[in-house]
Short mmCIF file of C-alpha atoms in Angstrom, two decimals:
data_model
loop_
_atom_site.label_atom_id
_atom_site.label_comp_id
_atom_site.label_asym_id
_atom_site.label_seq_id
_atom_site.Cartn_x
_atom_site.Cartn_y
_atom_site.Cartn_z
CA MET A 1243 20.43 0.83 -10.31
CA VAL A 1244 19.39 4.67 -11.67
CA ASP A 1245 22.57 6.48 -9.55
CA GLU A 1246 24.64 6.24 -7.37
CA ASP A 1247 21.29 6.93 -4.85
CA GLY A 1248 20.21 4.18 -6.39
CA TYR A 1249 16.47 4.51 -6.26
CA PHE A 1250 15.97 8.27 -4.61
CA GLY A 1251 18.14 10.38 -6.35
CA GLU A 1252 17.17 14.21 -6.99
CA GLY A 1253 14.15 13.60 -8.85
CA VAL A 1254 12.75 11.26 -6.25
CA ALA A 1255 14.12 13.33 -3.11
CA ALA A 1256 12.87 16.49 -4.37
CA ARG A 1257 9.75 15.85 -3.92
CA TYR A 1258 9.29 13.12 -1.26
CA ASP A 1259 7.84 15.24 1.17
CA ALA A 1260 5.37 16.42 -0.48
CA ASP A 1261 4.57 13.04 -2.16
CA CYS A 1262 4.74 11.38 1.10
CA ALA A 1263 2.94 13.83 3.29
CA GLU A 1264 0.53 11.87 4.94
CA MET A 1265 3.46 10.14 6.65
CA PHE A 1266 4.64 13.11 8.06
CA ALA A 1267 1.23 13.80 9.82
CA ALA A 1268 1.47 14.16 13.50
CA GLU A 1269 -0.56 10.98 13.64
CA ALA A 1270 1.51 9.52 11.92
CA VAL A 1271 5.09 10.31 13.56
CA ASP A 1272 4.37 10.12 17.00
CA PRO A 1273 3.47 7.50 17.77
CA ALA A 1274 6.44 5.30 16.43
CA VAL A 1275 9.01 8.12 17.92
CA THR A 1276 7.41 7.88 21.28
CA LEU A 1277 7.52 4.13 20.99
CA LEU A 1278 11.48 3.89 19.77
CA ALA A 1279 12.41 6.95 22.71
CA GLN A 1280 10.87 4.22 25.36
CA LEU A 1281 13.21 2.11 23.78
CA ALA A 1282 16.16 4.22 23.16
CA GLY A 1283 16.20 5.56 26.86
CA ARG A 1284 19.10 6.78 27.47
CA GLY A 1285 21.16 5.19 24.73
CA ARG A 1286 21.72 6.15 21.07
CA ALA A 1287 19.35 4.96 18.39
CA LEU A 1288 20.39 3.69 14.81
CA GLU A 1289 17.77 4.81 11.98
CA LEU A 1290 18.72 2.31 8.50
CA GLY A 1291 17.35 4.28 5.94
CA VAL A 1292 16.76 7.65 7.52
CA GLY A 1293 16.13 9.47 4.33
CA THR A 1294 14.30 13.28 5.14
CA GLY A 1295 14.42 13.40 8.36
CA ARG A 1296 10.55 12.20 9.06
CA ILE A 1297 11.53 10.26 12.42
CA ALA A 1298 15.67 11.39 13.02
CA LEU A 1299 14.73 14.69 13.80
CA PRO A 1300 11.26 14.32 15.75
CA LEU A 1301 13.02 11.40 18.15
CA ALA A 1302 16.42 13.53 18.11
CA ARG A 1303 14.41 16.68 19.77
CA ARG A 1304 13.33 14.28 21.95
CA GLY A 1305 16.48 14.15 23.32
CA VAL A 1306 17.96 10.49 21.56
CA PRO A 1307 20.73 10.82 19.62
CA VAL A 1308 20.44 9.55 16.27
CA HIS A 1309 22.65 8.60 13.60
CA GLY A 1310 21.13 7.23 10.36
CA ILE A 1311 22.42 5.34 7.16
CA ASP A 1312 21.31 6.01 4.38
CA LEU A 1313 22.46 5.07 0.33
CA SER A 1314 20.98 8.44 -1.04
CA ARG A 1315 23.15 11.78 -0.53
CA ALA A 1316 20.23 13.55 -2.18
CA MET A 1317 17.57 12.59 0.23
CA VAL A 1318 20.30 13.41 2.88
CA ALA A 1319 20.78 17.08 1.23
CA ARG A 1320 17.35 17.45 2.47
CA LEU A 1321 17.73 16.09 6.59
CA ARG A 1322 19.95 18.45 6.03
CA ALA A 1323 18.36 21.23 5.17
CA LYS A 1324 15.88 21.05 7.87
CA PRO A 1325 16.35 22.58 11.28
CA GLY A 1326 18.50 20.44 13.43
CA GLY A 1327 19.51 17.92 10.70
CA ASP A 1328 23.01 19.03 11.32
CA ASP A 1329 22.88 17.30 14.25
CA ILE A 1330 21.81 13.64 13.06
CA GLY A 1331 25.10 12.10 11.92
CA VAL A 1332 25.01 9.78 8.77
CA SER A 1333 26.58 7.60 6.91
CA ILE A 1334 26.53 6.87 3.52
CA GLY A 1335 26.17 3.11 2.32
CA ASP A 1336 23.88 0.31 2.40
CA PHE A 1337 22.17 -0.39 5.39
CA ALA A 1338 21.89 -4.09 4.72
CA THR A 1339 25.93 -3.79 5.32
CA THR A 1340 27.33 -0.40 6.11
CA ARG A 1341 29.30 -0.19 9.52
CA VAL A 1342 28.86 2.49 12.34
CA ALA A 1343 31.19 2.95 15.06
CA GLY A 1344 29.82 2.30 18.67
CA ARG A 1345 26.91 0.53 20.49
CA PHE A 1346 23.34 1.01 19.79
CA SER A 1347 20.47 0.88 22.52
CA VAL A 1348 17.65 0.66 19.65
CA ALA A 1349 18.04 0.16 15.86
CA TYR A 1350 14.82 1.40 13.36
CA LEU A 1351 13.61 0.35 9.74
CA VAL A 1352 10.22 1.86 9.03
CA PHE A 1353 7.60 2.58 6.33
CA ASN A 1354 7.84 -0.99 4.30
CA THR A 1355 12.01 0.26 4.01
CA VAL A 1356 13.50 -3.54 4.89
CA MET A 1357 11.78 -4.07 1.46
CA ASN A 1358 14.04 -1.70 -0.60
CA LEU A 1359 16.52 -4.68 -0.07
CA THR A 1360 15.30 -6.52 -3.36
CA SER A 1361 17.17 -9.92 -1.92
CA GLN A 1362 16.86 -12.76 0.75
CA GLN A 1363 20.44 -12.62 1.46
CA ALA A 1364 20.33 -8.57 1.83
CA GLN A 1365 17.30 -8.64 4.28
CA VAL A 1366 19.60 -10.96 6.14
CA ASP A 1367 22.32 -9.45 5.88
CA CYS A 1368 20.51 -6.59 7.58
CA PHE A 1369 19.28 -8.14 10.67
CA ARG A 1370 23.57 -9.66 10.96
CA ASN A 1371 24.23 -5.91 10.85
CA VAL A 1372 22.12 -4.62 13.19
CA ALA A 1373 22.65 -7.16 16.10
CA ASP A 1374 26.28 -6.04 15.03
CA HIS A 1375 25.11 -2.19 16.44
CA LEU A 1376 23.05 -3.34 18.93
CA GLU A 1377 24.36 -3.22 23.23
CA ARG A 1378 23.45 -6.05 24.73
CA GLY A 1379 19.52 -5.78 25.63
CA GLY A 1380 19.00 -3.52 22.79
CA ALA A 1381 16.06 -3.18 20.14
CA PHE A 1382 15.83 -3.81 16.17
CA VAL A 1383 11.85 -2.57 15.59
CA VAL A 1384 10.68 -3.22 11.79
CA GLU A 1385 7.86 -1.62 10.18
CA VAL A 1386 6.77 -2.70 6.81
CA MET A 1387 3.56 -3.94 5.40
CA VAL A 1388 1.66 -7.66 5.34
CA PRO A 1389 1.91 -8.70 1.63
CA GLU A 1390 -1.59 -7.79 -0.09
CA LEU A 1391 -1.70 -11.41 -1.99
CA ARG A 1392 -5.41 -11.75 -0.87
CA LYS A 1393 -5.88 -9.04 -2.83
CA LEU A 1394 -4.72 -10.96 -6.04
CA PRO A 1395 -7.72 -12.48 -7.95
CA PRO A 1396 -6.28 -15.71 -9.82
CA GLY A 1397 -3.80 -14.85 -12.59
CA ALA A 1398 -3.31 -11.42 -12.18
CA GLN A 1399 -0.21 -10.18 -10.99
CA ALA A 1400 -1.50 -6.38 -9.42
CA VAL A 1401 -2.97 -4.66 -7.00
CA PRO A 1402 -3.82 -0.81 -7.65
CA PHE A 1403 -2.93 1.71 -4.63
CA GLN A 1404 -3.59 5.41 -5.24
CA THR A 1405 -5.89 6.45 -8.41
CA GLY A 1406 -6.72 9.89 -9.51
CA PRO A 1407 -6.60 13.05 -11.57
CA THR A 1408 -2.99 13.12 -12.06
CA ARG A 1409 -1.95 10.10 -10.04
CA TRP A 1410 -2.10 6.33 -10.45
CA ALA A 1411 0.01 3.66 -8.56
CA TYR A 1412 0.23 -0.26 -8.46
CA ASP A 1413 2.14 -2.36 -7.15
CA VAL A 1414 3.12 -5.70 -9.36
CA TYR A 1415 3.75 -9.28 -7.70
CA ASP A 1416 5.86 -12.13 -8.71
CA VAL A 1417 4.52 -14.39 -6.56
CA ALA A 1418 7.31 -17.38 -7.00
CA THR A 1419 10.49 -14.41 -6.24
CA GLN A 1420 8.77 -12.37 -3.75
CA ALA A 1421 10.03 -9.95 -5.89
CA MET A 1422 7.66 -7.10 -6.27
CA SER A 1423 7.27 -3.44 -7.50
CA SER A 1424 5.89 -0.31 -7.30
CA HIS A 1425 4.83 1.88 -9.97
CA TYR A 1426 4.02 5.40 -10.87
CA VAL A 1427 2.15 7.53 -13.92
CA ASP A 1428 1.97 11.00 -13.01
CA VAL A 1429 0.57 13.75 -15.30
CA VAL A 1430 1.96 17.04 -15.32
CA ASP A 1431 0.57 19.79 -17.62
CA GLY A 1432 -0.63 16.63 -20.07
CA ARG A 1433 2.48 15.19 -20.17
CA GLY A 1434 2.52 11.84 -18.89
CA SER A 1435 5.83 9.99 -16.12
CA PHE A 1436 6.55 6.58 -15.40
CA SER A 1437 8.72 5.27 -12.78
CA SER A 1438 8.94 2.69 -11.24
CA THR A 1439 10.96 0.97 -7.93
CA PRO A 1440 11.50 -2.60 -7.16
CA PHE A 1441 11.13 -4.72 -3.78
CA ARG A 1442 10.75 -7.77 -1.67
CA TYR A 1443 8.52 -8.35 -0.18
CA VAL A 1444 8.90 -10.78 3.45
CA TRP A 1445 6.60 -11.87 5.90
CA PRO A 1446 6.41 -12.02 9.36
CA ALA A 1447 7.79 -15.66 10.41
CA GLU A 1448 10.32 -15.25 7.47
CA LEU A 1449 11.61 -12.02 9.38
CA ASP A 1450 11.29 -13.82 12.81
CA LEU A 1451 13.89 -16.55 11.25
CA MET A 1452 16.14 -13.70 9.71
CA ALA A 1453 16.31 -12.31 13.59
CA GLN A 1454 17.20 -16.36 14.60
CA LEU A 1455 19.96 -16.09 12.62
CA ALA A 1456 21.66 -13.34 13.76
CA GLY A 1457 20.98 -14.01 17.39
CA LEU A 1458 17.84 -11.81 17.97
CA ARG A 1459 14.35 -12.98 19.49
CA LEU A 1460 10.97 -11.40 18.92
CA ARG A 1461 9.94 -9.19 21.92
CA GLU A 1462 6.41 -7.87 20.80
CA ARG A 1463 4.62 -7.85 17.39
CA TRP A 1464 1.66 -5.25 17.22
CA GLY A 1465 -0.54 -4.11 14.08
CA GLY A 1466 0.65 -0.57 14.39
CA TRP A 1467 2.48 2.06 16.45
CA ALA A 1468 -0.34 2.29 18.93
CA GLU A 1469 0.67 -1.40 20.28
CA GLU A 1470 -3.08 -2.75 18.41
CA PRO A 1471 -3.27 -6.81 18.94
CA PHE A 1472 -1.67 -8.07 14.79
CA THR A 1473 -3.90 -10.27 13.60
CA GLY A 1474 -4.93 -12.68 10.08
CA GLU A 1475 -6.68 -8.90 9.01
CA SER A 1476 -3.83 -6.67 9.87
CA GLN A 1477 -2.14 -4.97 7.12
CA ARG A 1478 0.97 -3.95 8.74
CA HIS A 1479 2.93 -4.74 11.35
CA VAL A 1480 5.38 -3.46 13.42
CA SER A 1481 7.91 -5.81 15.14
CA VAL A 1482 10.15 -5.71 17.88
CA TRP A 1483 13.68 -8.34 18.18
CA GLU A 1484 15.55 -7.87 21.09
CA LYS A 1485 19.46 -9.12 21.80
CA PRO A 1486 19.74 -11.28 24.37
CA VAL A 1487 21.31 -9.64 27.51
CA ARG A 1488 23.73 -12.95 27.83
CA ALA A 1489 25.85 -14.39 25.18
CA ASP A 1490 24.42 -17.36 25.81
CA GLY A 1491 21.05 -16.19 25.17
#
């Protein structure tokens, strides 16, 4: 862990929106916000890993009260500096265990953020934490990549995902432990820098079991926010689990 903000300290927070600019584009944000607003209805939304407000701010503009959890004060400071940022309640802490007052009609964890929890136990704890926050009939939404192991030839560990004149990026997989890490090499004014972030990749079926352990059940799984079918060729999935209306399921 780099500092009290984890791997998303000041250095990452300062450039996060620019580095992830394609994820802030309307075509990436609007379908997610539309679906989350539908699931929220007249209730509240809980965002795990609220970050700089990519989803929370436009969702709040739709009239949905949003509360976020995030470990990084540096990321939350960027959220606060944006129009409407002060209207988003935020609890600083690990979203696998941090508790928030009240109940929510939808909780969500987007853009691969579930993989920031680097152990299976932490991911299980996250599902249980969400289940404790949801009202009966509430939904938990996760957007996460499908592990790209099919891109690994025998004996290889690395999958490049970005190349260019000033940045190279690649993921390294450990298939024995489901540990992975993203590595970045940046060149500025002829000088290179290196950074890396650890993750734990997780399969859809494994997430379903985590949900079951938390008392949730799968409602929907799509290949993206436009509700396209999830298939063996899908590179990511958007999954929705629900808390049963009745305590006995």
